mmCIF file of C-alpha atoms and ligand atoms in Angstrom:
data_model
loop_
_atom_site.group_PDB
_atom_site.id
_atom_site.type_symbol
_atom_site.label_atom_id
_atom_site.label_comp_id
_atom_site.label_asym_id
_atom_site.label_seq_id
_atom_site.Cartn_x
_atom_site.Cartn_y
_atom_site.Cartn_z
ATOM 1 C CA MET A 533 -0.034 -0.333 -0.033
ATOM 2 C CA SER A 534 3.526 2.026 -0.490
ATOM 3 C CA SER A 535 1.816 3.953 -3.273
ATOM 4 C CA SER A 536 -1.628 5.294 -1.891
ATOM 5 C CA SER A 537 0.322 6.086 1.194
ATOM 6 C CA LYS A 538 3.347 8.253 -0.365
ATOM 7 C CA LYS A 539 0.467 11.755 0.535
ATOM 8 C CA ALA A 540 -1.937 12.127 3.253
ATOM 9 C CA PRO A 541 -4.212 11.711 3.365
ATOM 10 C CA THR A 542 -2.901 8.242 3.844
ATOM 11 C CA HIS A 543 -6.231 6.254 5.768
ATOM 12 C CA SER A 544 -8.642 5.977 2.098
ATOM 13 C CA SER A 545 -11.466 4.701 2.397
ATOM 14 C CA VAL A 546 -9.708 1.485 0.385
ATOM 15 C CA GLU A 547 -6.612 1.914 3.287
ATOM 16 C CA ALA A 548 -8.729 1.616 5.988
ATOM 17 C CA PRO A 549 -9.979 -1.938 5.368
ATOM 18 C CA ARG A 550 -6.173 -3.137 5.654
ATOM 19 C CA ARG A 551 -4.351 -1.291 8.127
ATOM 20 C CA LEU A 552 -7.943 -3.076 11.019
ATOM 21 C CA ALA A 553 -6.674 -5.946 8.848
ATOM 22 C CA TYR A 554 -2.987 -5.325 9.571
ATOM 23 C CA PHE A 555 -3.906 -5.094 13.445
ATOM 24 C CA ASP A 556 -6.351 -7.260 13.650
ATOM 25 C CA GLU A 557 -3.142 -10.139 12.742
ATOM 26 C CA ARG A 558 -0.675 -8.802 15.238
ATOM 27 C CA ARG A 559 -3.393 -8.517 17.610
ATOM 28 C CA ASP A 560 -1.533 -10.982 19.468
ATOM 29 C CA ASP A 561 1.350 -9.136 20.052
ATOM 30 C CA ILE A 562 0.175 -5.720 20.738
ATOM 31 C CA VAL A 563 -1.472 -7.985 23.997
ATOM 32 C CA SER A 564 1.351 -9.570 24.739
ATOM 33 C CA THR A 565 3.567 -6.353 24.444
ATOM 34 C CA ILE A 566 0.974 -4.506 26.905
ATOM 35 C CA ARG A 567 1.816 -7.771 29.635
ATOM 36 C CA GLU A 568 5.305 -7.581 29.306
ATOM 37 C CA LEU A 569 4.592 -4.061 30.703
ATOM 38 C CA VAL A 570 2.735 -4.901 33.304
ATOM 39 C CA GLU A 571 4.234 -7.059 34.090
ATOM 40 C CA ILE A 572 7.806 -4.994 35.493
ATOM 41 C CA GLU A 573 5.504 -3.370 38.013
ATOM 42 C CA SER A 574 5.716 0.485 38.128
ATOM 43 C CA PRO A 575 4.207 2.552 41.121
ATOM 44 C CA SER A 576 5.469 5.788 41.146
ATOM 45 C CA ASP A 577 7.071 5.879 44.752
ATOM 46 C CA ASN A 578 9.445 2.943 44.296
ATOM 47 C CA LYS A 579 12.288 4.670 41.791
ATOM 48 C CA ALA A 580 14.193 1.887 40.845
ATOM 49 C CA ALA A 581 10.777 -0.757 39.741
ATOM 50 C CA VAL A 582 10.076 2.716 37.707
ATOM 51 C CA ASP A 583 13.706 2.959 36.363
ATOM 52 C CA ARG A 584 13.169 -0.650 35.331
ATOM 53 C CA ILE A 585 9.878 -0.220 33.212
ATOM 54 C CA ALA A 586 12.156 2.804 32.088
ATOM 55 C CA GLU A 587 14.819 -0.089 30.732
ATOM 56 C CA ALA A 588 13.037 -1.830 29.104
ATOM 57 C CA VAL A 589 10.360 0.625 27.303
ATOM 58 C CA ALA A 590 13.974 2.882 25.885
ATOM 59 C CA HIS A 591 15.152 -0.935 24.468
ATOM 60 C CA LYS A 592 11.512 -1.773 22.916
ATOM 61 C CA PHE A 593 11.835 2.013 20.837
ATOM 62 C CA SER A 594 15.685 1.398 20.842
ATOM 63 C CA GLN A 595 14.343 -1.274 18.559
ATOM 64 C CA LEU A 596 12.423 0.727 16.338
ATOM 65 C CA GLY A 597 15.082 3.386 15.429
ATOM 66 C CA GLY A 598 14.044 5.324 18.087
ATOM 67 C CA GLU A 599 16.668 7.426 19.747
ATOM 68 C CA ALA A 600 16.785 7.477 23.201
ATOM 69 C CA HIS A 601 17.022 9.793 25.842
ATOM 70 C CA VAL A 602 16.883 9.764 29.522
ATOM 71 C CA HIS A 603 15.930 11.831 31.076
ATOM 72 C CA ALA A 604 16.934 11.110 34.943
ATOM 73 C CA ALA A 605 14.958 12.743 37.913
ATOM 74 C CA LYS A 606 16.448 12.358 41.665
ATOM 75 C CA ASP A 607 13.314 11.568 43.758
ATOM 76 C CA PHE A 608 12.056 10.009 40.873
ATOM 77 C CA GLY A 609 12.634 7.629 38.319
ATOM 78 C CA SER A 610 13.376 8.248 35.055
ATOM 79 C CA HIS A 611 11.573 9.966 32.125
ATOM 80 C CA LEU A 612 11.964 8.774 28.480
ATOM 81 C CA GLN A 613 12.243 10.531 25.570
ATOM 82 C CA ILE A 614 12.317 9.065 22.318
ATOM 83 C CA ASP A 615 13.067 10.733 18.923
ATOM 84 C CA PHE A 616 12.065 9.603 15.496
ATOM 85 C CA ASP A 617 13.566 11.145 12.290
ATOM 86 C CA PRO A 618 11.406 10.101 9.379
ATOM 87 C CA ALA A 619 12.477 8.148 6.730
ATOM 88 C CA ARG A 620 13.328 10.786 4.135
ATOM 89 C CA PRO A 621 12.457 14.744 4.101
ATOM 90 C CA VAL A 622 9.425 15.989 5.153
ATOM 91 C CA ALA A 623 7.096 18.479 3.800
ATOM 92 C CA LYS A 624 6.744 22.138 5.767
ATOM 93 C CA SER A 625 3.738 21.411 7.237
ATOM 94 C CA ALA A 626 5.033 17.757 8.315
ATOM 95 C CA ALA A 627 8.675 19.161 10.113
ATOM 96 C CA LYS A 628 7.517 19.254 13.331
ATOM 97 C CA PRO A 629 7.027 16.641 15.322
ATOM 98 C CA VAL A 630 3.964 14.702 16.871
ATOM 99 C CA LEU A 631 4.906 14.118 20.705
ATOM 100 C CA LEU A 632 2.819 11.276 21.994
ATOM 101 C CA LEU A 633 2.309 11.658 25.603
ATOM 102 C CA GLY A 634 2.025 8.758 28.423
ATOM 103 C CA HIS A 635 3.556 7.766 31.821
ATOM 104 C CA TYR A 636 4.798 3.984 32.860
ATOM 105 C CA ASP A 637 4.216 5.513 36.645
ATOM 106 C CA THR A 638 0.092 3.267 37.952
ATOM 107 C CA VAL A 639 -0.177 3.806 41.453
ATOM 108 C CA TYR A 640 -0.227 0.076 42.455
ATOM 109 C CA PRO A 641 1.946 -0.991 44.787
ATOM 110 C CA LEU A 642 5.069 -3.737 44.269
ATOM 111 C CA GLY A 643 3.549 -7.009 44.496
ATOM 112 C CA THR A 644 -0.186 -6.226 43.361
ATOM 113 C CA LEU A 645 0.461 -8.604 40.569
ATOM 114 C CA ALA A 646 0.358 -11.786 42.991
ATOM 115 C CA THR A 647 -3.770 -10.431 43.419
ATOM 116 C CA MET A 648 -4.151 -8.509 40.662
ATOM 117 C CA PRO A 649 -2.317 -11.020 38.418
ATOM 118 C CA CYS A 650 -2.512 -10.459 33.981
ATOM 119 C CA ARG A 651 -4.729 -12.762 32.287
ATOM 120 C CA VAL A 652 -6.438 -13.348 29.784
ATOM 121 C CA VAL A 653 -10.294 -13.565 30.508
ATOM 122 C CA ASP A 654 -12.418 -13.245 27.917
ATOM 123 C CA ASN A 655 -11.638 -10.287 25.695
ATOM 124 C CA LYS A 656 -10.318 -8.221 28.494
ATOM 125 C CA LEU A 657 -6.967 -8.177 29.220
ATOM 126 C CA THR A 658 -6.393 -7.647 33.192
ATOM 127 C CA GLY A 659 -3.711 -6.193 35.880
ATOM 128 C CA PRO A 660 -2.280 -3.016 37.638
ATOM 129 C CA GLY A 661 -1.785 0.227 35.509
ATOM 130 C CA VAL A 662 -2.851 -2.044 32.254
ATOM 131 C CA LEU A 663 -5.752 0.212 30.942
ATOM 132 C CA ASP A 664 -3.723 3.532 32.817
ATOM 133 C CA MET A 665 -1.516 3.430 30.759
ATOM 134 C CA LYS A 666 0.716 0.259 30.125
ATOM 135 C CA SER A 667 -2.260 0.283 26.846
ATOM 136 C CA GLY A 668 -1.317 2.835 25.110
ATOM 137 C CA ILE A 669 3.060 2.703 25.735
ATOM 138 C CA GLY A 670 2.579 -0.536 24.179
ATOM 139 C CA LEU A 671 -0.089 1.478 21.006
ATOM 140 C CA MET A 672 2.529 3.711 20.925
ATOM 141 C CA LEU A 673 4.824 0.801 19.559
ATOM 142 C CA HIS A 674 2.218 -0.833 17.805
ATOM 143 C CA ALA A 675 1.784 2.382 15.987
ATOM 144 C CA LEU A 676 4.558 3.638 15.306
ATOM 145 C CA ALA A 677 6.622 0.025 13.964
ATOM 146 C CA ALA A 678 3.087 -0.901 11.290
ATOM 147 C CA LEU A 679 4.116 3.173 10.256
ATOM 148 C CA GLN A 680 7.698 2.118 9.700
ATOM 149 C CA GLU A 681 6.341 -1.470 7.653
ATOM 150 C CA TRP A 682 3.796 0.701 5.671
ATOM 151 C CA HIS A 683 5.754 3.941 4.742
ATOM 152 C CA GLY A 684 8.987 1.805 4.603
ATOM 153 C CA GLY A 685 10.259 4.481 7.740
ATOM 154 C CA LEU A 686 8.373 7.022 9.609
ATOM 155 C CA PRO A 687 6.295 9.374 6.876
ATOM 156 C CA ARG A 688 6.479 12.432 9.278
ATOM 157 C CA PRO A 689 9.377 13.495 12.499
ATOM 158 C CA VAL A 690 7.830 11.524 16.669
ATOM 159 C CA THR A 691 8.567 12.059 19.876
ATOM 160 C CA VAL A 692 7.617 10.193 22.462
ATOM 161 C CA LEU A 693 7.910 11.284 26.307
ATOM 162 C CA LEU A 694 6.689 8.582 29.000
ATOM 163 C CA VAL A 695 7.076 10.193 32.589
ATOM 164 C CA SER A 696 7.394 8.401 36.017
ATOM 165 C CA ASP A 697 5.314 11.030 37.539
ATOM 166 C CA GLU A 698 2.174 11.028 36.925
ATOM 167 C CA GLU A 699 0.311 9.709 39.028
ATOM 168 C CA VAL A 700 1.706 11.941 41.468
ATOM 169 C CA GLY A 701 1.215 14.523 40.075
ATOM 170 C CA SER A 702 4.150 15.263 37.295
ATOM 171 C CA GLU A 703 6.201 18.001 39.777
ATOM 172 C CA SER A 704 9.717 16.467 38.078
ATOM 173 C CA SER A 705 8.893 15.433 34.585
ATOM 174 C CA ARG A 706 6.514 19.199 33.877
ATOM 175 C CA ALA A 707 9.530 21.736 32.219
ATOM 176 C CA ILE A 708 10.414 18.439 30.099
ATOM 177 C CA THR A 709 6.642 18.169 28.988
ATOM 178 C CA GLU A 710 6.216 20.830 28.484
ATOM 179 C CA SER A 711 9.372 22.150 26.606
ATOM 180 C CA LEU A 712 8.876 19.333 24.386
ATOM 181 C CA ALA A 713 5.092 20.074 23.671
ATOM 182 C CA LYS A 714 6.425 24.292 22.248
ATOM 183 C CA GLN A 715 8.397 21.616 19.877
ATOM 184 C CA ALA A 716 5.595 19.447 18.173
ATOM 185 C CA ALA A 717 2.770 19.943 16.130
ATOM 186 C CA ALA A 718 0.467 18.375 17.950
ATOM 187 C CA VAL A 719 0.367 16.293 20.774
ATOM 188 C CA LEU A 720 -1.605 12.970 21.409
ATOM 189 C CA VAL A 721 -2.175 11.955 24.733
ATOM 190 C CA LEU A 722 -2.718 7.661 25.103
ATOM 191 C CA GLU A 723 -4.120 7.546 28.778
ATOM 192 C CA PRO A 724 -6.956 5.791 29.051
ATOM 193 C CA SER A 725 -10.048 6.707 26.648
ATOM 194 C CA ASN A 726 -13.709 7.766 28.574
ATOM 195 C CA GLY A 727 -15.756 4.255 28.633
ATOM 196 C CA LEU A 728 -16.521 1.875 27.267
ATOM 197 C CA HIS A 729 -16.838 2.765 23.518
ATOM 198 C CA GLY A 730 -13.543 4.587 23.957
ATOM 199 C CA ALA A 731 -13.893 8.429 23.149
ATOM 200 C CA VAL A 732 -11.763 10.606 23.173
ATOM 201 C CA LYS A 733 -11.215 13.540 25.869
ATOM 202 C CA THR A 734 -11.497 17.222 24.130
ATOM 203 C CA ALA A 735 -12.006 18.475 27.544
ATOM 204 C CA ARG A 736 -10.100 18.132 31.400
ATOM 205 C CA LYS A 737 -10.494 20.122 34.384
ATOM 206 C CA GLY A 738 -7.609 21.796 35.960
ATOM 207 C CA VAL A 739 -6.998 20.869 39.108
ATOM 208 C CA GLY A 740 -5.888 23.096 42.080
ATOM 209 C CA ASP A 741 -4.967 21.152 45.955
ATOM 210 C CA TYR A 742 -4.418 23.350 49.152
ATOM 211 C CA LEU A 743 -4.375 22.372 52.763
ATOM 212 C CA ILE A 744 -5.649 25.208 55.218
ATOM 213 C CA ARG A 745 -3.308 24.942 58.897
ATOM 214 C CA VAL A 746 -5.754 26.181 61.760
ATOM 215 C CA THR A 747 -4.043 27.761 65.160
ATOM 216 C CA GLY A 748 -6.480 27.934 68.264
ATOM 217 C CA ARG A 749 -5.378 27.767 71.570
ATOM 218 C CA ALA A 750 -5.231 24.243 73.667
ATOM 219 C CA SER A 751 -7.340 24.215 77.536
ATOM 220 C CA HIS A 752 -8.367 22.049 79.959
ATOM 221 C CA ALA A 753 -11.778 21.423 78.327
ATOM 222 C CA GLY A 754 -13.202 20.537 82.310
ATOM 223 C CA LEU A 755 -10.957 23.439 84.659
ATOM 224 C CA ASP A 756 -9.792 25.785 81.371
ATOM 225 C CA PHE A 757 -12.053 25.805 78.918
ATOM 226 C CA GLN A 758 -12.831 29.852 78.554
ATOM 227 C CA LYS A 759 -8.711 30.019 77.941
ATOM 228 C CA GLY A 760 -9.340 27.698 74.911
ATOM 229 C CA VAL A 761 -8.894 28.372 71.151
ATOM 230 C CA ASN A 762 -10.831 25.717 69.525
ATOM 231 C CA ALA A 763 -8.958 25.197 66.187
ATOM 232 C CA ILE A 764 -11.580 23.091 64.960
ATOM 233 C CA LEU A 765 -14.974 24.866 65.433
ATOM 234 C CA GLU A 766 -12.646 27.398 63.726
ATOM 235 C CA LEU A 767 -12.010 25.123 60.475
ATOM 236 C CA ALA A 768 -16.174 23.943 60.747
ATOM 237 C CA HIS A 769 -17.159 27.029 59.918
ATOM 238 C CA GLN A 770 -14.084 27.601 56.846
ATOM 239 C CA ILE A 771 -15.101 24.618 55.319
ATOM 240 C CA GLU A 772 -18.541 26.152 54.999
ATOM 241 C CA LYS A 773 -16.786 28.947 53.962
ATOM 242 C CA ILE A 774 -14.936 26.913 51.647
ATOM 243 C CA SER A 775 -17.345 24.528 50.355
ATOM 244 C CA SER A 776 -20.432 27.555 49.541
ATOM 245 C CA PHE A 777 -17.108 28.529 46.382
ATOM 246 C CA THR A 778 -18.570 25.642 44.707
ATOM 247 C CA ASP A 779 -20.062 27.033 40.609
ATOM 248 C CA LEU A 780 -21.783 24.331 39.240
ATOM 249 C CA LYS A 781 -21.945 26.606 36.703
ATOM 250 C CA LYS A 782 -18.766 27.365 35.297
ATOM 251 C CA GLY A 783 -17.835 23.764 36.630
ATOM 252 C CA LEU A 784 -15.699 25.195 39.940
ATOM 253 C CA THR A 785 -16.290 22.299 42.570
ATOM 254 C CA VAL A 786 -13.717 22.247 45.350
ATOM 255 C CA ASN A 787 -14.332 19.646 47.530
ATOM 256 C CA VAL A 788 -12.710 19.299 51.406
ATOM 257 C CA GLY A 789 -11.473 16.120 51.708
ATOM 258 C CA ILE A 790 -10.147 15.151 54.923
ATOM 259 C CA VAL A 791 -10.071 16.950 57.938
ATOM 260 C CA SER A 792 -7.609 16.813 61.093
ATOM 261 C CA GLY A 793 -7.405 18.260 64.295
ATOM 262 C CA GLY A 794 -7.654 17.503 68.250
ATOM 263 C CA SER A 795 -5.781 15.014 70.051
ATOM 264 C CA ARG A 796 -8.255 14.526 73.053
ATOM 265 C CA THR A 797 -11.729 14.865 73.619
ATOM 266 C CA ASN A 798 -11.138 16.757 76.949
ATOM 267 C CA VAL A 799 -8.676 18.973 75.278
ATOM 268 C CA VAL A 800 -9.263 22.355 73.046
ATOM 269 C CA PRO A 801 -7.912 22.405 69.941
ATOM 270 C CA ALA A 802 -4.936 23.831 69.340
ATOM 271 C CA GLU A 803 -3.998 22.313 65.661
ATOM 272 C CA ALA A 804 -6.475 22.226 62.620
ATOM 273 C CA ALA A 805 -6.605 20.574 59.115
ATOM 274 C CA ALA A 806 -7.750 20.294 56.020
ATOM 275 C CA HIS A 807 -6.739 18.744 52.462
ATOM 276 C CA ILE A 808 -8.393 20.498 49.473
ATOM 277 C CA ASP A 809 -9.513 19.259 45.946
ATOM 278 C CA VAL A 810 -10.357 22.394 43.550
ATOM 279 C CA ARG A 811 -11.708 21.904 40.175
ATOM 280 C CA ILE A 812 -12.031 24.273 37.311
ATOM 281 C CA ALA A 813 -12.834 23.918 33.667
ATOM 282 C CA ARG A 814 -11.877 26.978 32.725
ATOM 283 C CA MET A 815 -8.147 28.654 32.909
ATOM 284 C CA LYS A 816 -9.939 32.121 33.512
ATOM 285 C CA ASP A 817 -11.258 31.087 36.933
ATOM 286 C CA ALA A 818 -8.436 29.298 38.039
ATOM 287 C CA ALA A 819 -6.731 33.492 39.439
ATOM 288 C CA GLY A 820 -10.243 34.400 41.294
ATOM 289 C CA ILE A 821 -10.530 30.871 43.116
ATOM 290 C CA ASP A 822 -6.960 31.686 43.777
ATOM 291 C CA LYS A 823 -7.650 34.893 45.147
ATOM 292 C CA LYS A 824 -10.876 33.457 47.205
ATOM 293 C CA MET A 825 -8.900 31.137 49.120
ATOM 294 C CA ARG A 826 -6.112 33.370 49.833
ATOM 295 C CA SER A 827 -7.886 35.345 51.079
ATOM 296 C CA LEU A 828 -9.868 33.663 54.203
ATOM 297 C CA ARG A 829 -9.148 35.025 57.386
ATOM 298 C CA PRO A 830 -10.291 34.041 60.443
ATOM 299 C CA PHE A 831 -13.715 34.303 61.889
ATOM 300 C CA ASN A 832 -12.408 34.085 65.351
ATOM 301 C CA ARG A 833 -9.633 36.429 65.701
ATOM 302 C CA LYS A 834 -7.947 34.929 68.164
ATOM 303 C CA CYS A 835 -7.389 31.802 65.592
ATOM 304 C CA LYS A 836 -4.518 32.090 63.263
ATOM 305 C CA ILE A 837 -4.641 30.461 59.683
ATOM 306 C CA GLU A 838 -2.547 29.309 56.884
ATOM 307 C CA ILE A 839 -3.445 28.407 53.517
ATOM 308 C CA THR A 840 -0.529 26.702 51.051
ATOM 309 C CA GLY A 841 -1.478 25.626 47.919
ATOM 310 C CA GLY A 842 -2.705 26.480 44.530
ATOM 311 C CA ILE A 843 -4.372 25.487 40.976
ATOM 312 C CA ASN A 844 -1.261 23.025 39.911
ATOM 313 C CA ARG A 845 -2.519 22.017 36.622
ATOM 314 C CA PRO A 846 -4.442 24.296 33.583
ATOM 315 C CA PRO A 847 -7.755 23.479 32.183
ATOM 316 C CA MET A 848 -7.472 21.294 28.883
ATOM 317 C CA GLU A 849 -9.858 23.472 27.800
ATOM 318 C CA ARG A 850 -11.835 22.395 24.165
ATOM 319 C CA THR A 851 -9.861 24.857 22.325
ATOM 320 C CA ALA A 852 -9.812 25.229 17.979
ATOM 321 C CA GLY A 853 -7.045 23.155 18.240
ATOM 322 C CA VAL A 854 -8.281 20.265 20.254
ATOM 323 C CA ALA A 855 -11.692 20.872 17.920
ATOM 324 C CA ALA A 856 -9.813 20.391 14.868
ATOM 325 C CA LEU A 857 -7.166 17.387 16.082
ATOM 326 C CA TYR A 858 -10.802 15.784 17.623
ATOM 327 C CA ALA A 859 -12.128 16.207 13.783
ATOM 328 C CA GLN A 860 -9.436 15.035 11.879
ATOM 329 C CA ALA A 861 -9.721 12.259 14.496
ATOM 330 C CA VAL A 862 -13.739 11.506 13.882
ATOM 331 C CA ALA A 863 -12.379 11.256 10.141
ATOM 332 C CA ILE A 864 -9.878 8.337 10.193
ATOM 333 C CA ALA A 865 -12.348 6.834 12.859
ATOM 334 C CA ARG A 866 -15.396 7.359 10.790
ATOM 335 C CA GLU A 867 -12.393 5.510 7.254
ATOM 336 C CA LEU A 868 -12.050 2.987 10.254
ATOM 337 C CA GLY A 869 -15.805 2.319 10.037
ATOM 338 C CA TRP A 870 -16.846 3.222 14.322
ATOM 339 C CA LYS A 871 -18.075 6.643 15.464
ATOM 340 C CA LEU A 872 -15.067 8.219 17.622
ATOM 341 C CA GLY A 873 -16.749 10.059 20.448
ATOM 342 C CA GLU A 874 -15.813 12.899 22.814
ATOM 343 C CA ALA A 875 -16.270 13.336 26.764
ATOM 344 C CA ALA A 876 -15.007 16.211 29.232
ATOM 345 C CA VAL A 877 -13.833 15.120 31.961
ATOM 346 C CA GLY A 878 -12.610 15.634 35.269
ATOM 347 C CA GLY A 879 -10.062 13.813 35.903
ATOM 348 C CA GLY A 880 -6.384 15.432 35.002
ATOM 349 C CA SER A 881 -3.733 14.009 33.039
ATOM 350 C CA ASP A 882 0.063 15.744 31.676
ATOM 351 C CA GLY A 883 -2.274 16.778 28.738
ATOM 352 C CA ASN A 884 -3.622 19.277 31.054
ATOM 353 C CA PHE A 885 0.106 21.284 30.596
ATOM 354 C CA THR A 886 -0.274 20.863 27.207
ATOM 355 C CA ALA A 887 -3.548 22.198 26.488
ATOM 356 C CA GLY A 888 -2.461 24.818 28.850
ATOM 357 C CA LEU A 889 0.253 25.858 26.153
ATOM 358 C CA GLY A 890 -2.219 26.363 23.210
ATOM 359 C CA ILE A 891 -0.751 23.173 21.481
ATOM 360 C CA PRO A 892 -3.692 21.110 19.811
ATOM 361 C CA THR A 893 -3.863 18.470 22.211
ATOM 362 C CA LEU A 894 -5.634 15.302 21.952
ATOM 363 C CA ASP A 895 -6.014 12.801 24.907
ATOM 364 C CA GLY A 896 -8.058 9.885 25.753
ATOM 365 C CA LEU A 897 -6.597 8.013 22.946
ATOM 366 C CA GLY A 898 -4.949 4.610 25.236
ATOM 367 C CA GLY A 899 -6.398 1.329 25.571
ATOM 368 C CA VAL A 900 -10.618 1.179 26.187
ATOM 369 C CA GLY A 901 -11.430 -0.812 28.957
ATOM 370 C CA ASP A 902 -12.203 0.271 32.761
ATOM 371 C CA GLY A 903 -11.314 0.208 36.644
ATOM 372 C CA ALA A 904 -8.804 2.269 36.501
ATOM 373 C CA HIS A 905 -7.267 1.691 40.328
ATOM 374 C CA ALA A 906 -9.026 -0.045 41.143
ATOM 375 C CA THR A 907 -9.265 -4.451 41.074
ATOM 376 C CA HIS A 908 -11.318 -4.564 37.573
ATOM 377 C CA GLU A 909 -8.788 -2.620 35.981
ATOM 378 C CA HIS A 910 -8.769 -4.020 32.709
ATOM 379 C CA ILE A 911 -8.972 -3.563 28.729
ATOM 380 C CA LEU A 912 -10.551 -4.663 26.420
ATOM 381 C CA ILE A 913 -8.459 -7.051 23.675
ATOM 382 C CA SER A 914 -11.396 -6.739 20.191
ATOM 383 C CA GLU A 915 -10.555 -2.659 21.153
ATOM 384 C CA LEU A 916 -6.858 -2.269 20.568
ATOM 385 C CA PRO A 917 -6.937 -2.857 16.842
ATOM 386 C CA ARG A 918 -9.172 -0.133 15.785
ATOM 387 C CA ARG A 919 -7.338 2.108 19.350
ATOM 388 C CA ALA A 920 -3.249 1.083 17.298
ATOM 389 C CA ALA A 921 -4.860 1.730 13.499
ATOM 390 C CA LEU A 922 -6.148 5.437 14.884
ATOM 391 C CA ILE A 923 -2.741 6.486 16.725
ATOM 392 C CA ALA A 924 -1.272 5.758 13.419
ATOM 393 C CA GLY A 925 -3.409 7.632 10.785
ATOM 394 C CA LEU A 926 -2.950 10.319 13.131
ATOM 395 C CA ILE A 927 0.587 10.894 13.763
ATOM 396 C CA GLU A 928 0.784 10.824 9.650
ATOM 397 C CA ALA A 929 -2.634 13.588 9.341
ATOM 398 C CA VAL A 930 -1.379 16.364 12.004
HETATM 399 ZN ZN1 LIG B 1615 -2.861 7.640 33.617
#
């Protein structure tokens, strides 16, 4: 099919079924690649384990001819960048690389495989991180290998970035993600798709974390009650106020998720604290909610309050660039015979950073399944071929 695939659009209606058949034939190979990755456990907080999977993944991409560049991180596992040059000079419009973005850390501690083995059960492949997002990495590998076979090399430059700390906030990798995104034509994020029909994600909420600490004064609840200043009572008032910042019409939510305070029932508590999760749908709401959080003042002036934290992931908004990328994906999926849906979700990913820079970003291109971060995590095996074909088509088209 090389003659028809030299010029875009390459996903002609004749070619699409052939491409699907190509990946159908390789379905078991894709499953075994994913399985290999799932069986290397890689919890975010275990540097040695994450470094191990980084090495294994680097080896796989290097076998495809990519140039692996390890970004060593001090407190986290290594992040991995792999650059692929095109097989031949490309048109100016395709000269910028596509950035394939993802992570290989998982939320599961070492040893989870013992209770949550990676196995095939009917149409499902199970295991820790299989959906979020080791299937995404497997799909990258197979889509790139297919493009090389179809075109005798890649039709355009591609950069892969896999980070080690996405599940714990991407603090260590964020700068790398942003600098590579700035050089890219578009960012394809291979995080899990949304729902069992595999919708891609065209909007994600931004995320903020805040901590409020209240200091009062301790005293004996029986002997010296009036000398005490109850920090828990002050926090309770603050929680009511903070919760009132939620504005569902704007897609802005404020959740007080953890509270702590006090020492004994017979002591007026001197300390109390709350952890707060903030979600915003639009960047323009970030400054406002941040200001509200920072403007909190004690109800009881004998208390001291301290607010730390901030908005740490901007929202991924459905900009014109995102919508255009989605339209391309829909067109490719249509050729492949299915209707690709889209979803706006509350959770953040590294796609929030790249979209926040204004780089066209499409997220949720990875595995289709259910149970991310849960004991029933799995992907649907039957979805893998068309997913791989969609990703390959997008790499060519954007
Ligand atoms: Zn993920």
